[in-house]
CSV table of C-alpha atoms in Angstrom, one decimal:
chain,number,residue,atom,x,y,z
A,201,UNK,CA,2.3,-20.3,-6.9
A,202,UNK,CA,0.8,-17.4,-8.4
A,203,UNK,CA,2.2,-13.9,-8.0
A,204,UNK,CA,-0.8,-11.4,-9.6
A,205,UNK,CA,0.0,-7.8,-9.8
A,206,UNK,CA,-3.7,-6.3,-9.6
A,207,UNK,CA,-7.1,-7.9,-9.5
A,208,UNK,CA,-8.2,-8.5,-12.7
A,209,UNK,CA,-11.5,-7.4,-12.3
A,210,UNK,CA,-11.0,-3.8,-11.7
A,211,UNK,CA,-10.2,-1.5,-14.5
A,212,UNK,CA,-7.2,-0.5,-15.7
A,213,UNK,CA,-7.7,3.7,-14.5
A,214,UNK,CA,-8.4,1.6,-11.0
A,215,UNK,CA,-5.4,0.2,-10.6
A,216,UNK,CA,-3.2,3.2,-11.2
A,217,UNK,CA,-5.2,5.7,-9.2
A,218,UNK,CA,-4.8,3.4,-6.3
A,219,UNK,CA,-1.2,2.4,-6.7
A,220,UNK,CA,-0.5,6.3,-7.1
A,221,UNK,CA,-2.7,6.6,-3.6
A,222,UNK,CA,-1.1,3.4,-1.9
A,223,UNK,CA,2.3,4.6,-3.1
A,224,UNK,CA,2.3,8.5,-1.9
A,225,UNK,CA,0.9,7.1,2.3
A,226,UNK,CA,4.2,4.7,1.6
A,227,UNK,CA,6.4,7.2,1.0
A,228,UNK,CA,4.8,9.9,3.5
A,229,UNK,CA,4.7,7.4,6.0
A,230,UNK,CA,8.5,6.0,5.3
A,231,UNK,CA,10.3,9.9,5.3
A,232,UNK,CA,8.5,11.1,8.3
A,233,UNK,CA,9.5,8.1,10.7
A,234,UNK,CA,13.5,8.5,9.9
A,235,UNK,CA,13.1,12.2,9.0
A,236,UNK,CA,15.6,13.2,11.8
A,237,UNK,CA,18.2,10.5,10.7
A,238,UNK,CA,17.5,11.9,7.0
A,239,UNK,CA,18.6,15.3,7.8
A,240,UNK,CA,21.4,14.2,10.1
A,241,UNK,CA,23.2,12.1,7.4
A,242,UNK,CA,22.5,15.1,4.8
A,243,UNK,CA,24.6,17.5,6.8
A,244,UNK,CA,27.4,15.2,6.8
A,245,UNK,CA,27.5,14.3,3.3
A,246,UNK,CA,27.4,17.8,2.4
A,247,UNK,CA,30.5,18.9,4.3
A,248,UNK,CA,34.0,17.8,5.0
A,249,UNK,CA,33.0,16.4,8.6
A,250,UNK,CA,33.9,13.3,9.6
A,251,UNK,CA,31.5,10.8,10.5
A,252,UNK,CA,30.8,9.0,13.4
A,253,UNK,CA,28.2,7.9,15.3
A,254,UNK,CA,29.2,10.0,18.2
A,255,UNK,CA,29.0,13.1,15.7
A,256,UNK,CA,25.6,12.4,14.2
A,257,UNK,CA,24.5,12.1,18.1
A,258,UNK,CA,26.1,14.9,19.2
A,259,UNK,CA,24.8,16.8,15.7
A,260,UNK,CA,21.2,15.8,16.7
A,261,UNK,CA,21.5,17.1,20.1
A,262,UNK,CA,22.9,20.5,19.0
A,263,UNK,CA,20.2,20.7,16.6
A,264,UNK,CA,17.7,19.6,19.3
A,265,UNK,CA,19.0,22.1,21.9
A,266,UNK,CA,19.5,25.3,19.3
A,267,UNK,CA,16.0,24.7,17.2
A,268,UNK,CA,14.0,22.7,19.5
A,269,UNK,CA,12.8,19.2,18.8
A,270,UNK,CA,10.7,19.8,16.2
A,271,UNK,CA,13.0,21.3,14.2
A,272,UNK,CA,14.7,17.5,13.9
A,273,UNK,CA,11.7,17.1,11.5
A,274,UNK,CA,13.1,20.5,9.1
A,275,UNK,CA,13.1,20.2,5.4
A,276,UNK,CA,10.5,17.1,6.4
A,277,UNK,CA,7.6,19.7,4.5
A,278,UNK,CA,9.8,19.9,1.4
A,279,UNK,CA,10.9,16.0,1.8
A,280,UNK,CA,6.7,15.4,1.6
A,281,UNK,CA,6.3,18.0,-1.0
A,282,UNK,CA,8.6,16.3,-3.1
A,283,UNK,CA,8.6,12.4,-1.9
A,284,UNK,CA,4.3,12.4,-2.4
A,285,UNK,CA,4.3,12.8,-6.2
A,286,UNK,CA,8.0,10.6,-6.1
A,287,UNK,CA,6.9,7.4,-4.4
A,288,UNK,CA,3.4,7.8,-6.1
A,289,UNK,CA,5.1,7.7,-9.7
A,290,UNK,CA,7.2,5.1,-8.9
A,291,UNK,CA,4.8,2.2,-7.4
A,292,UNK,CA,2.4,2.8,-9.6
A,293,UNK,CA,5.0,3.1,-12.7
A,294,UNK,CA,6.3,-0.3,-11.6
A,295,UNK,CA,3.6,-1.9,-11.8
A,296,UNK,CA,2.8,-0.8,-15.2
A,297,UNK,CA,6.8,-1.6,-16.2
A,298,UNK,CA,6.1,-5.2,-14.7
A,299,UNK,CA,2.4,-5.3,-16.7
A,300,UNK,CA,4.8,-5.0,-20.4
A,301,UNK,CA,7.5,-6.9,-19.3
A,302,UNK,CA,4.7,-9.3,-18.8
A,303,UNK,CA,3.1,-9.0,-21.9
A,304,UNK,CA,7.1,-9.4,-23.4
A,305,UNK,CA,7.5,-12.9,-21.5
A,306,UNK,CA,3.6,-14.2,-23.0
A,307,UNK,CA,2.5,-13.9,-19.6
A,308,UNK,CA,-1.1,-13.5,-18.6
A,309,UNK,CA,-1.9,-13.3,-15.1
A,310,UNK,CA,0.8,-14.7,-13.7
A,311,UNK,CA,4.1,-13.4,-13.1
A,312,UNK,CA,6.3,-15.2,-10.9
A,313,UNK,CA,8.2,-16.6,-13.8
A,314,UNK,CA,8.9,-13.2,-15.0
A,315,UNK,CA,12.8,-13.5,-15.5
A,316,UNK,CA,15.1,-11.3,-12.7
A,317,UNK,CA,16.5,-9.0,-15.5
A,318,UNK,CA,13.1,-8.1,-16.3
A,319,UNK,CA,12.2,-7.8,-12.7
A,320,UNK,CA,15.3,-5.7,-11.9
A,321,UNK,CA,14.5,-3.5,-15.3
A,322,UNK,CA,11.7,-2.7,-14.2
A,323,UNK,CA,12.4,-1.5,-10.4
A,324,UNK,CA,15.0,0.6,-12.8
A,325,UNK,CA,12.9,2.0,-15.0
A,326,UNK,CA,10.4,2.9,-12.0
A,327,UNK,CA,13.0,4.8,-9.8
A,328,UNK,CA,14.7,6.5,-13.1
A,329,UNK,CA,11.0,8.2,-14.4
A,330,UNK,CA,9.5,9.1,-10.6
A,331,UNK,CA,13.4,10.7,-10.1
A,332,UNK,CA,13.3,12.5,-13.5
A,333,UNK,CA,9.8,13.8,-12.7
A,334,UNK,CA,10.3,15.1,-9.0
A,335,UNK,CA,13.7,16.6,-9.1
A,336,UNK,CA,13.7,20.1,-8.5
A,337,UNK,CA,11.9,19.1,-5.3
A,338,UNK,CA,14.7,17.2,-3.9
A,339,UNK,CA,17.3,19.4,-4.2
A,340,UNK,CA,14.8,22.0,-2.5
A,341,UNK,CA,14.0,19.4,0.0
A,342,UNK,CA,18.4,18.8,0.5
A,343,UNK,CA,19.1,23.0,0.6
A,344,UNK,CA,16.1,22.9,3.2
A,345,UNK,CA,18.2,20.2,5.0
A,346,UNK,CA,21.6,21.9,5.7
A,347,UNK,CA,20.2,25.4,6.1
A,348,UNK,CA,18.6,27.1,9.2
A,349,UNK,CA,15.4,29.2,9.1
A,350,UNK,CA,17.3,32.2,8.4
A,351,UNK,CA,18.5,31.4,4.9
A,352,UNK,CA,15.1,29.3,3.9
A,353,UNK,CA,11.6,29.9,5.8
A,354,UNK,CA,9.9,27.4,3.7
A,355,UNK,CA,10.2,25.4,0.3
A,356,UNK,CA,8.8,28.3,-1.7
A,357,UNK,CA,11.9,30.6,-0.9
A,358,UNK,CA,14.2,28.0,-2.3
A,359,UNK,CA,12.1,28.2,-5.9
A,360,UNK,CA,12.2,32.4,-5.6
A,361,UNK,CA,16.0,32.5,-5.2
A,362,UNK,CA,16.6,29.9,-8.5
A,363,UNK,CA,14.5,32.4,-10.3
A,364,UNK,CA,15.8,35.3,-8.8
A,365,UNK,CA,19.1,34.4,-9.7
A,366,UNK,CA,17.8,33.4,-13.3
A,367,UNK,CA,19.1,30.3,-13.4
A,368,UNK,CA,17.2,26.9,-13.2
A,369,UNK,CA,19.9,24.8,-13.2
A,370,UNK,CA,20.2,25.3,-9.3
A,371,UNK,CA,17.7,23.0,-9.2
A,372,UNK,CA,19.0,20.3,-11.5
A,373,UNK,CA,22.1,19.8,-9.9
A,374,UNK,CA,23.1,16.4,-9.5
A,375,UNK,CA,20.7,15.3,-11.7
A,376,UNK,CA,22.8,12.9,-13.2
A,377,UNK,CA,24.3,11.0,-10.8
A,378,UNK,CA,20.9,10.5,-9.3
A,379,UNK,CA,19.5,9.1,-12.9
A,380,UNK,CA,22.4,6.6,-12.7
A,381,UNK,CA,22.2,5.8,-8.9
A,382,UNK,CA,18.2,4.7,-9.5
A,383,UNK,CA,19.3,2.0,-12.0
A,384,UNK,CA,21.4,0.2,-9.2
A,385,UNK,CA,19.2,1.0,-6.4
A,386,UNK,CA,15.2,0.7,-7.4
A,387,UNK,CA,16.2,-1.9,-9.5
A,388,UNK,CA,17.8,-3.9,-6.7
A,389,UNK,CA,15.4,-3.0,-3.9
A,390,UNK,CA,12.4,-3.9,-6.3
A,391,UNK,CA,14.0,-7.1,-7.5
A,392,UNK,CA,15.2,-8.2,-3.5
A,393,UNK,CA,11.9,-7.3,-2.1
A,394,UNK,CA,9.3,-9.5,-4.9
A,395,UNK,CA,12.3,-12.3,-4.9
A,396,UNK,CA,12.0,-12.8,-1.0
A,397,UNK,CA,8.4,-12.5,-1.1
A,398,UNK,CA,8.0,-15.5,-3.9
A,399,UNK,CA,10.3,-17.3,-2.2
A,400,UNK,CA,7.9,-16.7,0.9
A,401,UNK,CA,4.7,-17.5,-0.8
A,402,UNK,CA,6.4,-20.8,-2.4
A,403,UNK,CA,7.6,-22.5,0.8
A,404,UNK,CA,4.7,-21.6,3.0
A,405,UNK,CA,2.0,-21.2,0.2
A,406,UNK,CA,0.1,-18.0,1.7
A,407,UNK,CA,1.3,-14.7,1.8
A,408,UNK,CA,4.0,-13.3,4.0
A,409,UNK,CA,2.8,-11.4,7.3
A,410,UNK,CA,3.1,-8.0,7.7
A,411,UNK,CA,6.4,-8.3,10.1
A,412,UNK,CA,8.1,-10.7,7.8
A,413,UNK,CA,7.4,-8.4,4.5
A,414,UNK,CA,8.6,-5.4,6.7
A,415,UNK,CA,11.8,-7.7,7.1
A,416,UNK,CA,12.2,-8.1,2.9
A,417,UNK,CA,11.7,-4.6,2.8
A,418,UNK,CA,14.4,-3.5,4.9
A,419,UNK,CA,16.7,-6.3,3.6
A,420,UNK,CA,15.4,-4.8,0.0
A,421,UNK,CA,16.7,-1.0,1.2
A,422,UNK,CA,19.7,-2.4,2.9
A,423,UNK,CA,20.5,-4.1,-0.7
A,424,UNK,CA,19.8,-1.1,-2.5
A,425,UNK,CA,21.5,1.4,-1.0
A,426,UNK,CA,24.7,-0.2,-0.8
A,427,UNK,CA,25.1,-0.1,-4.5
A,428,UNK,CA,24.1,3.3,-5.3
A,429,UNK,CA,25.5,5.0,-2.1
A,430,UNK,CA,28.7,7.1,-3.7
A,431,UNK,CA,26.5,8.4,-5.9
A,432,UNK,CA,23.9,9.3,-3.6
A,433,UNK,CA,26.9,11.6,-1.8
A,434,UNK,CA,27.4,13.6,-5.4
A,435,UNK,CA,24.2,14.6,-5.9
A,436,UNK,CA,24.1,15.6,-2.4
A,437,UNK,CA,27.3,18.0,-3.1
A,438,UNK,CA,26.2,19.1,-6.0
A,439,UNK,CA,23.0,20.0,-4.7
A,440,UNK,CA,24.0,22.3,-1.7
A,441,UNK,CA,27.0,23.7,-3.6
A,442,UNK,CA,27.8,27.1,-2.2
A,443,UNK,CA,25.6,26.5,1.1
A,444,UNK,CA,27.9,24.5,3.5
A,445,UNK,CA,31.5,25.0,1.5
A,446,UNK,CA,32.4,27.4,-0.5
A,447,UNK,CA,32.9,25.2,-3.0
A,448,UNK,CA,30.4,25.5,-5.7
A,449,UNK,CA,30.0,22.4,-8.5
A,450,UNK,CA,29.2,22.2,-11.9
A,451,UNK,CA,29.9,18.1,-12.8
A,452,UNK,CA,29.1,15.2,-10.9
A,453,UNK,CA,32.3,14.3,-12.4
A,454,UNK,CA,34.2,17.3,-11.2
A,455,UNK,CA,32.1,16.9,-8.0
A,456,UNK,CA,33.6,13.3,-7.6
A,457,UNK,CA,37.2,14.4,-8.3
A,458,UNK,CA,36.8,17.2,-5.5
A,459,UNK,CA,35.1,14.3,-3.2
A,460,UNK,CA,38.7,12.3,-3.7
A,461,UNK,CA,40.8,14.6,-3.9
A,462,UNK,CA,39.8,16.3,-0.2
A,463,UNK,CA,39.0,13.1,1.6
A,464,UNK,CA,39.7,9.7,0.1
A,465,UNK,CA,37.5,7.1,-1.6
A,466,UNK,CA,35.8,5.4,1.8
A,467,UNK,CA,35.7,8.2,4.1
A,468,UNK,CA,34.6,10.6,1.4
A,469,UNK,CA,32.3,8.4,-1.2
A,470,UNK,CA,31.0,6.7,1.6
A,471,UNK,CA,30.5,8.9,4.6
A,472,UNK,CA,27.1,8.5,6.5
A,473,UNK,CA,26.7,5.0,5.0
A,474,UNK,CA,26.7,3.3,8.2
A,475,UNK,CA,23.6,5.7,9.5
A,476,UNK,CA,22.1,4.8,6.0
A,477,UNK,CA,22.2,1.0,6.6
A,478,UNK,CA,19.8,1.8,9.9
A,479,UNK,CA,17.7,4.6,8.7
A,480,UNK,CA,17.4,3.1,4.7
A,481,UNK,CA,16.4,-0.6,5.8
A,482,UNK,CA,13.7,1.2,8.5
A,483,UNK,CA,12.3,3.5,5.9
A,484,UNK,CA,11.9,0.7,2.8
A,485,UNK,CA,10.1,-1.9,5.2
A,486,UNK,CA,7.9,0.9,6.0
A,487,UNK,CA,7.6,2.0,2.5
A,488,UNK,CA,6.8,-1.7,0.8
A,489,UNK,CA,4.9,-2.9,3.6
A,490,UNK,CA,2.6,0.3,3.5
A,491,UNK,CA,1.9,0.2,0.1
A,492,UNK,CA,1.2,-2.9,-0.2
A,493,UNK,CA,-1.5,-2.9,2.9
A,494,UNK,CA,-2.9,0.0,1.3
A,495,UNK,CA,-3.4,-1.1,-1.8
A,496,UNK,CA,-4.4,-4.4,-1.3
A,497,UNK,CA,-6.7,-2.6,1.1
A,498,UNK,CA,-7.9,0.1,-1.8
A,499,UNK,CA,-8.6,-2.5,-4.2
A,500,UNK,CA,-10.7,-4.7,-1.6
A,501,UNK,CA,-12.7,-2.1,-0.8
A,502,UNK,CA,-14.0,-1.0,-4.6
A,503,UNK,CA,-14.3,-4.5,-5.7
């Protein structure tokens, strides 16, 4: 069975303006549904709470109750702001990372022999350039996060204090660790999601249904995540520094030591991973399955 990329018959500028279209609905549609969860898990990371699921209940309901419901969604503006242009760059850089690592292997149309390194290098690659070209939004979307209205009205206020304080490194915080966490985590959720859907495609020979691919992509986020999660909680601290402790870092390694130090390898590295594992599979099925509607949808339509 064939696994083809984009339709050869459409032109090259085609098939990147509508993976960068397809890719941004994926990603708007994917933060807003577990936007609430998103903000909940945030809060704990960033903070010496413990986690449980009563807490992150009991967090949403005093959040609920004090803002109002809508105000579950908060930081959802930045999260769009930032997660458009990120989820854009990344499906439609992916595609063009699988299109050379095609060209390496001698392949034509036809990648389904395309080895899994290649396949996972490429997921990699993806997550590493749409993270190192959407950055500053992040960590404006996670100060929006743990913050009420009174210290941030909007995603523009967080931009004016970085400058007002003269230093744009507020917003790079964490940068690192969230470089090294996309290698594990795109790489793996790219590579889990294609592999189930070949494996799909060879058994039954058609393509999966949308409620199975929604399954490969949550099994694709589950996979993911799991890998990449401590780091995930470092640029989270390092992001917020100074907002919800008065602890303010400057290292991801420093960050890391502090992380220990104060609350132990599991509870501290991994805090909020169990909420992860239902809002991170729910987000990714949504994500890949979206995009690939869309697209597939996109490129239909101008051919």
């Amino acid at each position: 069975m064939k696994e083809v990329p984009h339709n050869a018959n459409i032109s090259g500028l085609t098939v990147i303006l509508t993976a960068l279209t397809s890719g941004a609905i994926a990603g708007a549609a994917a933060k807003t549904t577990i936007a609430p969860l998103d903000r909940t898990k945030i809060i704990f990371q960033t903070s010496s709470k413990r986690f449980t699921y009563r807490a992150a209940v009991q967090t949403l309901m005093h959040i609920w109750r004090a803002e109002g419901f809508l105000r579950l969604w908060r930081g959802n503006t930045a999260t769009l702001v930032r997660v458009l242009p990120y989820s854009a760059i990344q499906y439609a850089s992916h595609e063009q990372y699988k299109l050379l690592a095609m060209r390496w292997n001698g392949l034509s149309v036809d990648s389904s022999s395309m080895p899994w390194r290649h396949r996972f290098a490429a997921g990699s690659a993806a997550g590493f350039t749409a993270s190192l070209l959407t950055y500053p939004l992040d960590t404006a979307r996670a100060r929006m996060a743990v913050t009420d209205r009174s210290r941030y009205r909007n995603i523009i206020q967080v931009f004016t204090e970085a400058r007002r304080c003269g230093s744009a490194r507020l917003l790079f915080r964490g940068y690192v660790p969230t470089l090294l966490g996309q290698i594990p985590y795109a790489g793996t959720a790219f590579y889990t999601y294609e592999l189930c859907k070949l494996e799909y495609l060879s058994r039954y020979g058609h393509d999966a249904p949308i409620l199975w691919t929604s399954a490969f992509g949550a099994l694709a986020g589950f996979s993911g995540q799991s890998f990449s999660y401590p780091l995930d909680v470092v640029r989270r601290r390092m992001q917020t520094g100074g907002l919800t402790e008065l602890v303010s870092y400057d290292s991801a390694v420093a960050t890391a030591r502090h992380i220990y130090r104060s609350e132990g390898f599991i509870k501290g590295f991994y805090k909020g991973l169990s909420m992860n594992w239902i809002k991170g599979p729910i987000a990714a099925g949504v994500s890949f399955t979206t995009n690939d509607f869309i697209k597939d949808l996109l490129r239909r339509v101008i051919v």
